[in-house]
């Protein structure tokens, strides 16, 4: 007979051990709460500080001072007394009787399962979702070919395994990470074939009104300029204002085609294409809990509705960090602190005056770190032409549904992504819409001349992440009087 999974209770369950999750754990432990932090990584840090405490690189300084600065936060988290559950996939959260009950699966470690896995059942008085961001999908011709991946994924390989891309790699897209990764590779003694920057030539016009307020975060601007200058000095070919980008190849990526800022068609042979069009909040988990979301036109993405403390529209649920809106690692850390203090007040560990006093420094710091965001959004949010692919381009990678199929179904009256799912299986694959949801909504809105916020998004159901039937079965509670019947029973 199957047994009920391992059970645990706590005051606060934090999902994600990035800057927001770690800072929240530190602040809530100081307030006296019993805290559990569940994260899919081997060690705390999230994507931005991945393996910062024990980097596989011989010299982690190549990744920059900000990356190494994460070691201080990781050390404080390790010393906080919060219980850290590594390699844990949270695949369901239910709100029952004033508590949140989460189902987690810990993946086994080692070839022979040296550290066995298992299913955990955690009951918490409050939940903080700190799952961070994901790369914005950029459907272009050839993006499903072997040899094509996101820059974020390539950076993960560098941080987690010390693996750098080949010298003929082409970096394409826009946004700060495009230049940061190129700069990190140069520091590591590696080069790339070319950088194809798709930032529109006139993007500065939309960004100009935000320039003066952005000076409050001048250190971010100076850092970006230094990275871009270093890449240019290295002699790497840079093509700005690129458009009509596509990838070609028979069995794998072989070359890229694009038009430069003067409209001249160009082609570059390459076996590795790294794409990036910025990052967007990861919303799957809060959506599964019923948290309300809104379309943010300034950054062309969905974000959960939260108050100044990260409180969502669902009782007992808070959201902090880039998962609540892109702000960067330092802003995420302060957002985690503010959310933890509000949770501590809600659970009776602090009064409102203590919450506000302890959070004053984080509120001021967060305002400064976010000052540059409107300028970056105006400069680097990809235009509609880059977010709405041509008809022959695959949008749903899992089910191989093209933009043309989605437009055709929208043209006959399909009202939203959920109906589109029924008509085409779009969004029904293992990624559960992570890589097609935003694009599907935009294509429907385009065809029906509606606002994307009105079109909506997929309804997300458990399991939030792919799990096996065996893992799901292990989570089912069976009483002592349970007897198996013949199939069907």
Short mmCIF file of C-alpha atoms in Angstrom, two decimals:
data_model
loop_
_atom_site.label_atom_id
_atom_site.label_comp_id
_atom_site.label_asym_id
_atom_site.label_seq_id
_atom_site.Cartn_x
_atom_site.Cartn_y
_atom_site.Cartn_z
CA UNK A 1 0.00 0.00 0.00
CA UNK A 2 1.22 3.49 -0.80
CA UNK A 3 1.91 5.71 2.16
CA UNK A 4 1.05 9.34 2.68
CA UNK A 5 3.99 11.58 1.64
CA UNK A 6 6.33 13.14 4.16
CA UNK A 7 4.49 15.99 5.86
CA UNK A 8 5.77 19.26 7.23
CA UNK A 9 4.27 22.46 8.57
CA UNK A 10 5.62 26.00 8.77
CA UNK A 11 4.56 29.60 9.09
CA UNK A 12 5.87 30.63 5.69
CA UNK A 13 6.65 28.63 2.57
CA UNK A 14 8.87 30.49 0.11
CA UNK A 15 9.08 29.13 -3.42
CA UNK A 16 12.34 30.15 -5.04
CA UNK A 17 15.80 30.77 -3.54
CA UNK A 18 16.84 33.70 -5.68
CA UNK A 19 17.44 37.23 -4.36
CA UNK A 20 13.79 37.78 -3.40
CA UNK A 21 13.34 34.38 -1.76
CA UNK A 22 16.60 34.51 0.20
CA UNK A 23 16.01 38.07 1.44
CA UNK A 24 12.46 37.17 2.46
CA UNK A 25 13.72 34.16 4.40
CA UNK A 26 16.27 36.30 6.26
CA UNK A 27 13.73 38.98 7.19
CA UNK A 28 10.99 36.56 8.22
CA UNK A 29 13.38 34.50 10.34
CA UNK A 30 14.47 37.68 12.15
CA UNK A 31 10.79 38.28 12.90
CA UNK A 32 10.59 34.82 14.43
CA UNK A 33 8.72 32.89 11.75
CA UNK A 34 9.29 29.22 10.95
CA UNK A 35 10.33 29.25 7.28
CA UNK A 36 10.78 26.64 4.55
CA UNK A 37 12.34 27.60 1.21
CA UNK A 38 11.82 25.24 -1.73
CA UNK A 39 13.91 25.65 -4.87
CA UNK A 40 14.72 23.59 -7.94
CA UNK A 41 18.43 24.43 -7.86
CA UNK A 42 21.24 22.51 -6.23
CA UNK A 43 22.22 25.56 -4.18
CA UNK A 44 20.62 28.89 -3.28
CA UNK A 45 21.14 31.85 -5.57
CA UNK A 46 18.54 31.65 -8.31
CA UNK A 47 19.55 32.38 -11.88
CA UNK A 48 21.40 35.63 -11.20
CA UNK A 49 23.57 34.16 -8.41
CA UNK A 50 23.64 30.58 -9.65
CA UNK A 51 26.59 28.75 -8.07
CA UNK A 52 28.01 32.08 -6.84
CA UNK A 53 29.17 30.44 -3.60
CA UNK A 54 30.93 27.55 -5.37
CA UNK A 55 31.50 28.46 -9.00
CA UNK A 56 32.88 25.80 -11.37
CA UNK A 57 34.87 28.53 -13.11
CA UNK A 58 38.54 28.83 -12.19
CA UNK A 59 38.02 32.58 -11.84
CA UNK A 60 34.43 33.59 -11.14
CA UNK A 61 35.44 37.26 -11.39
CA UNK A 62 34.84 36.99 -15.14
CA UNK A 63 31.10 37.05 -14.39
CA UNK A 64 31.35 40.45 -12.71
CA UNK A 65 31.30 42.03 -9.27
CA UNK A 66 27.50 41.94 -9.05
CA UNK A 67 27.55 38.17 -9.44
CA UNK A 68 30.19 37.74 -6.75
CA UNK A 69 28.27 40.16 -4.53
CA UNK A 70 25.58 37.50 -4.28
CA UNK A 71 27.86 35.50 -1.97
CA UNK A 72 27.09 37.85 0.92
CA UNK A 73 23.34 37.30 0.51
CA UNK A 74 23.77 33.53 0.15
CA UNK A 75 25.88 33.39 3.34
CA UNK A 76 23.25 35.39 5.25
CA UNK A 77 20.55 33.06 3.97
CA UNK A 78 22.51 29.96 4.99
CA UNK A 79 22.89 31.42 8.48
CA UNK A 80 19.26 32.54 8.80
CA UNK A 81 17.88 29.28 10.13
CA UNK A 82 15.38 28.85 7.30
CA UNK A 83 14.98 25.27 6.11
CA UNK A 84 16.21 25.02 2.53
CA UNK A 85 14.84 22.24 0.33
CA UNK A 86 17.06 21.95 -2.74
CA UNK A 87 16.12 20.14 -5.99
CA UNK A 88 12.42 20.50 -5.14
CA UNK A 89 9.76 20.96 -7.79
CA UNK A 90 6.57 22.59 -6.49
CA UNK A 91 3.82 21.24 -8.72
CA UNK A 92 0.64 22.00 -6.81
CA UNK A 93 -0.58 24.42 -4.15
CA UNK A 94 -4.08 24.30 -2.73
CA UNK A 95 -5.64 26.74 -0.28
CA UNK A 96 -7.49 24.80 2.40
CA UNK A 97 -8.95 25.95 5.73
CA UNK A 98 -6.90 29.12 5.91
CA UNK A 99 -3.62 27.39 5.03
CA UNK A 100 -1.69 26.70 1.86
CA UNK A 101 -0.91 23.05 1.18
CA UNK A 102 1.88 22.50 -1.32
CA UNK A 103 2.96 19.31 -3.04
CA UNK A 104 6.69 19.13 -3.75
CA UNK A 105 8.79 16.46 -5.36
CA UNK A 106 12.48 16.29 -4.50
CA UNK A 107 14.52 14.90 -7.36
CA UNK A 108 16.97 12.12 -6.54
CA UNK A 109 20.64 13.02 -6.87
CA UNK A 110 23.44 10.85 -8.20
CA UNK A 111 23.51 8.09 -10.79
CA UNK A 112 22.39 5.51 -8.25
CA UNK A 113 20.11 7.86 -6.32
CA UNK A 114 22.75 8.53 -3.66
CA UNK A 115 20.40 11.14 -2.25
CA UNK A 116 16.91 9.72 -2.75
CA UNK A 117 13.99 11.83 -3.80
CA UNK A 118 10.43 11.77 -2.59
CA UNK A 119 7.16 13.64 -2.34
CA UNK A 120 6.65 16.22 0.38
CA UNK A 121 3.39 17.68 1.66
CA UNK A 122 3.92 21.12 3.23
CA UNK A 123 1.22 23.05 5.05
CA UNK A 124 1.93 26.75 5.57
CA UNK A 125 0.10 29.74 6.99
CA UNK A 126 1.36 31.90 4.10
CA UNK A 127 3.10 31.45 0.76
CA UNK A 128 5.57 33.76 -0.94
CA UNK A 129 6.02 33.09 -4.65
CA UNK A 130 9.53 34.19 -5.65
CA UNK A 131 9.96 32.23 -8.86
CA UNK A 132 11.58 35.07 -10.79
CA UNK A 133 11.53 35.61 -14.53
CA UNK A 134 11.81 33.65 -17.74
CA UNK A 135 13.20 34.67 -21.10
CA UNK A 136 10.66 36.24 -23.41
CA UNK A 137 9.82 33.79 -26.21
CA UNK A 138 10.99 35.00 -29.61
CA UNK A 139 9.37 32.86 -32.32
CA UNK A 140 11.34 33.27 -35.54
CA UNK A 141 11.91 31.00 -38.51
CA UNK A 142 14.23 28.23 -37.42
CA UNK A 143 14.06 28.81 -33.67
CA UNK A 144 13.20 25.14 -33.07
CA UNK A 145 16.33 23.84 -34.86
CA UNK A 146 19.11 22.14 -32.89
CA UNK A 147 21.82 24.69 -32.31
CA UNK A 148 19.40 27.42 -31.26
CA UNK A 149 18.88 28.33 -27.61
CA UNK A 150 18.26 31.30 -25.36
CA UNK A 151 21.10 33.45 -24.04
CA UNK A 152 19.72 32.86 -20.54
CA UNK A 153 20.10 29.10 -21.03
CA UNK A 154 23.65 29.57 -22.33
CA UNK A 155 24.49 31.72 -19.32
CA UNK A 156 23.10 29.00 -17.04
CA UNK A 157 25.52 26.50 -18.61
CA UNK A 158 28.39 28.91 -18.01
CA UNK A 159 27.47 29.47 -14.36
CA UNK A 160 26.53 25.89 -13.49
CA UNK A 161 29.09 23.89 -15.48
CA UNK A 162 31.70 26.33 -16.77
CA UNK A 163 30.64 25.62 -20.37
CA UNK A 164 31.10 28.46 -22.87
CA UNK A 165 29.62 28.59 -26.39
CA UNK A 166 31.70 27.96 -29.48
CA UNK A 167 33.59 30.79 -31.15
CA UNK A 168 31.20 30.92 -34.10
CA UNK A 169 28.14 31.64 -31.93
CA UNK A 170 25.89 34.50 -33.01
CA UNK A 171 24.05 36.48 -30.33
CA UNK A 172 20.79 37.98 -31.60
CA UNK A 173 18.07 40.09 -30.03
CA UNK A 174 18.05 42.98 -27.61
CA UNK A 175 18.20 43.87 -23.94
CA UNK A 176 20.84 44.18 -21.22
CA UNK A 177 21.52 40.43 -20.98
CA UNK A 178 22.65 40.37 -24.62
CA UNK A 179 25.54 42.69 -23.78
CA UNK A 180 26.20 41.29 -20.32
CA UNK A 181 26.72 37.78 -21.66
CA UNK A 182 28.96 38.96 -24.50
CA UNK A 183 31.02 40.90 -21.93
CA UNK A 184 31.25 37.87 -19.61
CA UNK A 185 32.47 35.70 -22.48
CA UNK A 186 35.16 38.23 -23.34
CA UNK A 187 36.29 38.22 -19.71
CA UNK A 188 36.50 34.43 -19.91
CA UNK A 189 38.72 34.65 -23.00
CA UNK A 190 36.02 33.67 -25.50
CA UNK A 191 34.64 35.53 -28.52
CA UNK A 192 31.48 35.27 -30.59
CA UNK A 193 31.04 35.55 -34.35
CA UNK A 194 28.69 38.55 -34.25
CA UNK A 195 26.03 40.43 -32.31
CA UNK A 196 22.78 41.20 -34.11
CA UNK A 197 20.94 43.91 -32.19
CA UNK A 198 17.25 44.16 -33.05
CA UNK A 199 16.63 47.31 -31.00
CA UNK A 200 14.76 49.64 -33.41
CA UNK A 201 16.76 52.63 -34.63
CA UNK A 202 14.22 55.10 -33.25
CA UNK A 203 13.73 53.40 -29.86
CA UNK A 204 15.60 56.27 -28.21
CA UNK A 205 12.65 58.57 -28.99
CA UNK A 206 10.36 56.59 -26.70
CA UNK A 207 13.09 56.28 -24.08
CA UNK A 208 14.08 59.96 -24.02
CA UNK A 209 11.25 61.15 -21.68
CA UNK A 210 12.49 58.66 -19.06
CA UNK A 211 16.15 59.70 -19.26
CA UNK A 212 16.16 62.30 -16.47
CA UNK A 213 14.41 60.12 -13.82
CA UNK A 214 16.72 57.25 -14.80
CA UNK A 215 19.71 59.22 -13.56
CA UNK A 216 18.75 58.11 -10.04
CA UNK A 217 20.05 54.72 -11.20
CA UNK A 218 23.02 56.10 -13.11
CA UNK A 219 25.23 53.22 -11.97
CA UNK A 220 23.13 50.84 -14.08
CA UNK A 221 23.48 53.07 -17.13
CA UNK A 222 27.24 53.43 -16.69
CA UNK A 223 27.65 49.68 -16.27
CA UNK A 224 25.74 49.06 -19.49
CA UNK A 225 27.79 51.61 -21.41
CA UNK A 226 31.04 50.08 -20.16
CA UNK A 227 29.96 46.61 -21.29
CA UNK A 228 28.91 47.82 -24.74
CA UNK A 229 32.17 49.74 -25.12
CA UNK A 230 34.22 46.67 -24.16
CA UNK A 231 32.42 44.52 -26.73
CA UNK A 232 32.95 47.13 -29.42
CA UNK A 233 36.66 47.50 -28.56
CA UNK A 234 37.08 43.73 -28.88
CA UNK A 235 36.30 44.04 -32.58
CA UNK A 236 33.21 41.83 -32.55
CA UNK A 237 30.97 42.72 -35.53
CA UNK A 238 27.81 44.47 -34.28
CA UNK A 239 24.79 44.94 -36.52
CA UNK A 240 22.33 47.44 -35.07
CA UNK A 241 18.71 48.08 -35.99
CA UNK A 242 18.42 44.58 -37.46
CA UNK A 243 15.11 43.27 -38.77
CA UNK A 244 13.67 40.36 -40.77
CA UNK A 245 15.76 37.92 -38.72
CA UNK A 246 15.58 34.19 -39.47
CA UNK A 247 17.59 31.01 -38.95
CA UNK A 248 18.16 28.39 -41.65
CA UNK A 249 19.49 24.86 -41.72
CA UNK A 250 18.62 21.33 -42.74
CA UNK A 251 19.25 19.20 -39.67
CA UNK A 252 20.47 22.03 -37.42
CA UNK A 253 21.23 25.74 -37.47
CA UNK A 254 23.63 26.62 -40.28
CA UNK A 255 23.21 30.34 -40.92
CA UNK A 256 21.23 33.43 -39.97
CA UNK A 257 19.66 35.97 -42.31
CA UNK A 258 18.68 39.52 -41.44
CA UNK A 259 18.45 43.06 -42.74
CA UNK A 260 20.78 45.63 -41.21
CA UNK A 261 19.79 49.19 -40.24
CA UNK A 262 20.19 50.32 -43.86
CA UNK A 263 17.94 47.55 -45.19
CA UNK A 264 20.81 45.57 -46.68
CA UNK A 265 20.23 41.80 -46.53
CA UNK A 266 23.01 39.92 -44.74
CA UNK A 267 23.83 36.29 -43.98
CA UNK A 268 26.22 34.81 -41.40
CA UNK A 269 27.23 31.14 -41.25
CA UNK A 270 27.01 29.74 -37.72
CA UNK A 271 26.28 26.48 -35.94
CA UNK A 272 25.04 28.14 -32.72
CA UNK A 273 22.46 30.92 -32.42
CA UNK A 274 21.71 32.44 -29.03
CA UNK A 275 18.44 34.39 -28.90
CA UNK A 276 17.22 36.98 -26.42
CA UNK A 277 14.41 39.54 -26.34
CA UNK A 278 14.44 40.41 -22.66
CA UNK A 279 12.77 38.67 -19.73
CA UNK A 280 9.19 38.57 -18.45
CA UNK A 281 7.67 37.52 -15.11
CA UNK A 282 7.14 33.82 -14.55
CA UNK A 283 3.41 33.69 -13.79
CA UNK A 284 2.44 30.02 -13.97
CA UNK A 285 2.34 29.34 -10.23
CA UNK A 286 0.39 32.45 -9.13
CA UNK A 287 -2.03 31.91 -12.02
CA UNK A 288 -2.71 28.38 -10.80
CA UNK A 289 -3.65 29.89 -7.43
CA UNK A 290 -6.14 32.25 -9.03
CA UNK A 291 -4.12 35.45 -8.55
CA UNK A 292 -5.31 38.25 -10.80
CA UNK A 293 -2.95 39.43 -13.53
CA UNK A 294 -2.84 42.46 -15.80
CA UNK A 295 -1.28 43.20 -19.16
CA UNK A 296 1.57 45.68 -18.82
CA UNK A 297 1.66 47.51 -22.16
CA UNK A 298 4.90 49.35 -21.31
CA UNK A 299 6.83 46.08 -21.19
CA UNK A 300 4.44 43.94 -23.28
CA UNK A 301 3.94 41.18 -20.73
CA UNK A 302 1.61 39.89 -18.05
CA UNK A 303 2.29 40.64 -14.39
CA UNK A 304 0.38 39.75 -11.22
CA UNK A 305 -1.56 42.42 -9.39
CA UNK A 306 0.14 43.12 -6.08
CA UNK A 307 0.23 45.94 -3.58
CA UNK A 308 3.34 47.77 -2.37
CA UNK A 309 4.14 44.87 -0.02
CA UNK A 310 3.76 42.13 -2.64
CA UNK A 311 0.35 40.97 -1.40
CA UNK A 312 -1.57 39.32 -4.23
CA UNK A 313 -5.32 39.30 -4.82
CA UNK A 314 -5.56 35.85 -3.17
CA UNK A 315 -5.52 35.54 0.60
CA UNK A 316 -2.36 34.02 2.14
CA UNK A 317 -0.36 34.54 -1.10
CA UNK A 318 2.39 37.12 -1.68
CA UNK A 319 4.56 37.56 -4.78
CA UNK A 320 7.97 39.25 -4.83
CA UNK A 321 10.92 39.77 -7.14
CA UNK A 322 10.96 39.60 -10.92
CA UNK A 323 7.92 37.33 -10.82
CA UNK A 324 5.90 40.39 -9.80
CA UNK A 325 7.51 42.69 -12.38
CA UNK A 326 11.02 42.90 -13.81
CA UNK A 327 13.29 45.02 -11.64
CA UNK A 328 16.62 43.20 -11.40
CA UNK A 329 18.38 41.33 -8.61
CA UNK A 330 18.86 44.19 -6.16
CA UNK A 331 15.28 45.41 -6.44
CA UNK A 332 14.09 41.81 -6.07
CA UNK A 333 16.03 41.42 -2.83
CA UNK A 334 14.39 44.48 -1.32
CA UNK A 335 10.97 43.38 -2.58
CA UNK A 336 11.48 40.05 -0.81
CA UNK A 337 12.27 41.85 2.43
CA UNK A 338 9.15 44.03 2.19
CA UNK A 339 6.94 41.04 1.47
CA UNK A 340 8.41 39.09 4.40
CA UNK A 341 7.80 41.97 6.79
CA UNK A 342 4.18 42.24 5.66
CA UNK A 343 3.70 38.50 6.06
CA UNK A 344 5.21 38.73 9.54
CA UNK A 345 2.68 41.43 10.41
CA UNK A 346 -0.17 39.38 8.97
CA UNK A 347 0.85 36.36 11.03
CA UNK A 348 1.19 38.36 14.22
CA UNK A 349 4.97 38.38 14.57
CA UNK A 350 5.21 42.15 13.98
CA UNK A 351 2.89 45.10 14.34
CA UNK A 352 2.33 47.59 11.53
CA UNK A 353 4.68 50.19 13.02
CA UNK A 354 7.53 47.67 13.28
CA UNK A 355 6.89 46.45 9.73
CA UNK A 356 7.09 49.99 8.36
CA UNK A 357 10.16 50.91 10.39
CA UNK A 358 12.08 47.78 9.36
CA UNK A 359 11.07 48.22 5.74
CA UNK A 360 11.93 51.91 5.35
CA UNK A 361 15.45 51.30 4.05
CA UNK A 362 14.27 48.69 1.55
CA UNK A 363 11.51 50.96 0.23
CA UNK A 364 13.98 53.77 -0.45
CA UNK A 365 16.56 51.45 -2.01
CA UNK A 366 13.98 49.73 -4.15
CA UNK A 367 12.79 53.08 -5.52
CA UNK A 368 16.34 53.89 -6.61
CA UNK A 369 16.93 50.49 -8.21
CA UNK A 370 13.67 50.73 -10.15
CA UNK A 371 14.32 54.27 -11.41
CA UNK A 372 15.97 53.00 -14.58
CA UNK A 373 13.25 50.49 -15.48
CA UNK A 374 10.92 52.82 -17.48
CA UNK A 375 13.85 53.83 -19.68
CA UNK A 376 14.93 50.21 -20.23
CA UNK A 377 11.36 49.14 -20.98
CA UNK A 378 10.94 51.92 -23.54
CA UNK A 379 14.30 51.14 -25.12
CA UNK A 380 14.30 47.34 -25.16
CA UNK A 381 10.70 46.09 -25.17
CA UNK A 382 10.52 44.46 -28.61
CA UNK A 383 8.00 46.05 -31.00
CA UNK A 384 4.89 44.18 -32.07
CA UNK A 385 6.57 43.15 -35.34
CA UNK A 386 9.07 41.05 -33.35
CA UNK A 387 6.44 39.62 -31.00
CA UNK A 388 3.96 38.54 -33.69
CA UNK A 389 5.65 36.12 -36.11
CA UNK A 390 4.84 35.32 -39.74
CA UNK A 391 2.27 32.63 -40.49
CA UNK A 392 4.78 29.85 -41.24
CA UNK A 393 6.62 30.24 -37.90
CA UNK A 394 5.96 27.70 -35.14
CA UNK A 395 4.58 29.36 -32.01
CA UNK A 396 3.76 26.36 -29.83
CA UNK A 397 6.93 24.29 -29.86
CA UNK A 398 5.41 21.39 -27.92
CA UNK A 399 2.50 20.77 -30.32
CA UNK A 400 4.08 22.40 -33.42
CA UNK A 401 1.28 24.89 -33.98
CA UNK A 402 2.11 27.75 -36.35
CA UNK A 403 1.18 31.41 -36.17
CA UNK A 404 -0.89 30.92 -39.33
CA UNK A 405 -3.00 28.23 -37.68
CA UNK A 406 -3.58 30.47 -34.66
CA UNK A 407 -4.57 33.42 -36.86
CA UNK A 408 -6.94 31.25 -38.90
CA UNK A 409 -8.70 29.97 -35.77
CA UNK A 410 -8.86 33.49 -34.34
CA UNK A 411 -10.43 34.69 -37.61
CA UNK A 412 -13.43 32.38 -37.15
CA UNK A 413 -14.17 33.75 -33.69
CA UNK A 414 -11.97 31.96 -31.17
CA UNK A 415 -12.26 34.21 -28.11
CA UNK A 416 -9.09 33.45 -26.20
CA UNK A 417 -6.13 31.16 -25.47
CA UNK A 418 -8.22 28.58 -23.61
CA UNK A 419 -10.56 28.07 -26.55
CA UNK A 420 -7.51 28.08 -28.82
CA UNK A 421 -6.13 25.24 -26.72
CA UNK A 422 -9.26 23.18 -27.38
CA UNK A 423 -9.15 23.85 -31.13
CA UNK A 424 -5.44 23.33 -31.74
CA UNK A 425 -3.80 21.74 -28.65
CA UNK A 426 -1.70 24.90 -28.46
CA UNK A 427 -0.39 25.17 -24.91
CA UNK A 428 -1.10 21.54 -23.98
CA UNK A 429 2.49 20.33 -24.09
CA UNK A 430 5.06 19.87 -21.31
CA UNK A 431 5.79 23.61 -21.03
CA UNK A 432 2.07 24.24 -20.35
CA UNK A 433 2.04 27.43 -22.37
CA UNK A 434 5.15 29.07 -20.95
CA UNK A 435 6.63 29.44 -24.43
CA UNK A 436 3.50 30.27 -26.41
CA UNK A 437 0.97 31.87 -24.05
CA UNK A 438 1.94 35.51 -24.55
CA UNK A 439 2.31 35.11 -28.32
CA UNK A 440 -1.03 33.34 -28.71
CA UNK A 441 -2.80 36.14 -26.87
CA UNK A 442 -1.14 38.78 -29.02
CA UNK A 443 -2.03 36.99 -32.27
CA UNK A 444 -5.68 36.69 -31.26
CA UNK A 445 -5.72 40.36 -30.27
CA UNK A 446 -4.13 41.31 -33.59
CA UNK A 447 -6.65 39.37 -35.68
CA UNK A 448 -9.70 40.58 -33.74
CA UNK A 449 -8.45 44.13 -33.10
CA UNK A 450 -8.81 43.68 -29.35
CA UNK A 451 -6.62 44.57 -26.39
CA UNK A 452 -4.30 41.78 -25.24
CA UNK A 453 -5.52 42.28 -21.69
CA UNK A 454 -9.06 41.57 -22.86
CA UNK A 455 -8.02 38.40 -24.69
CA UNK A 456 -6.52 36.90 -21.52
CA UNK A 457 -4.24 33.96 -20.88
CA UNK A 458 -4.35 30.21 -20.34
CA UNK A 459 -5.95 28.78 -17.21
CA UNK A 460 -3.13 27.00 -15.42
CA UNK A 461 -3.83 23.75 -13.60
CA UNK A 462 -1.73 21.36 -11.57
CA UNK A 463 0.74 19.85 -12.05
CA UNK A 464 2.52 23.17 -12.55
CA UNK A 465 5.74 21.42 -13.57
CA UNK A 466 6.10 18.04 -15.31
CA UNK A 467 6.02 15.17 -12.82
CA UNK A 468 5.65 11.43 -13.24
CA UNK A 469 2.50 9.44 -12.54
CA UNK A 470 4.44 7.67 -9.80
CA UNK A 471 5.20 10.99 -8.11
CA UNK A 472 1.56 12.04 -8.30
CA UNK A 473 0.48 8.68 -6.89
CA UNK A 474 2.86 9.10 -3.97
CA UNK A 475 1.06 12.31 -3.05
CA UNK A 476 -2.35 10.64 -2.63
CA UNK A 477 -3.34 9.97 0.96
CA UNK A 478 -4.66 6.46 1.52
CA UNK A 479 -6.45 5.43 4.71
CA UNK A 480 -5.86 2.21 6.62
CA UNK A 481 -9.20 0.89 5.38
CA UNK A 482 -8.23 1.37 1.72
CA UNK A 483 -8.58 -1.72 -0.48
CA UNK A 484 -7.86 -1.93 -4.16
CA UNK A 485 -10.67 -2.91 -6.50
CA UNK A 486 -10.57 -4.52 -9.91
CA UNK A 487 -10.19 -2.19 -12.87
CA UNK A 488 -12.42 -0.28 -13.41
CA UNK A 489 -13.21 0.19 -9.74
#
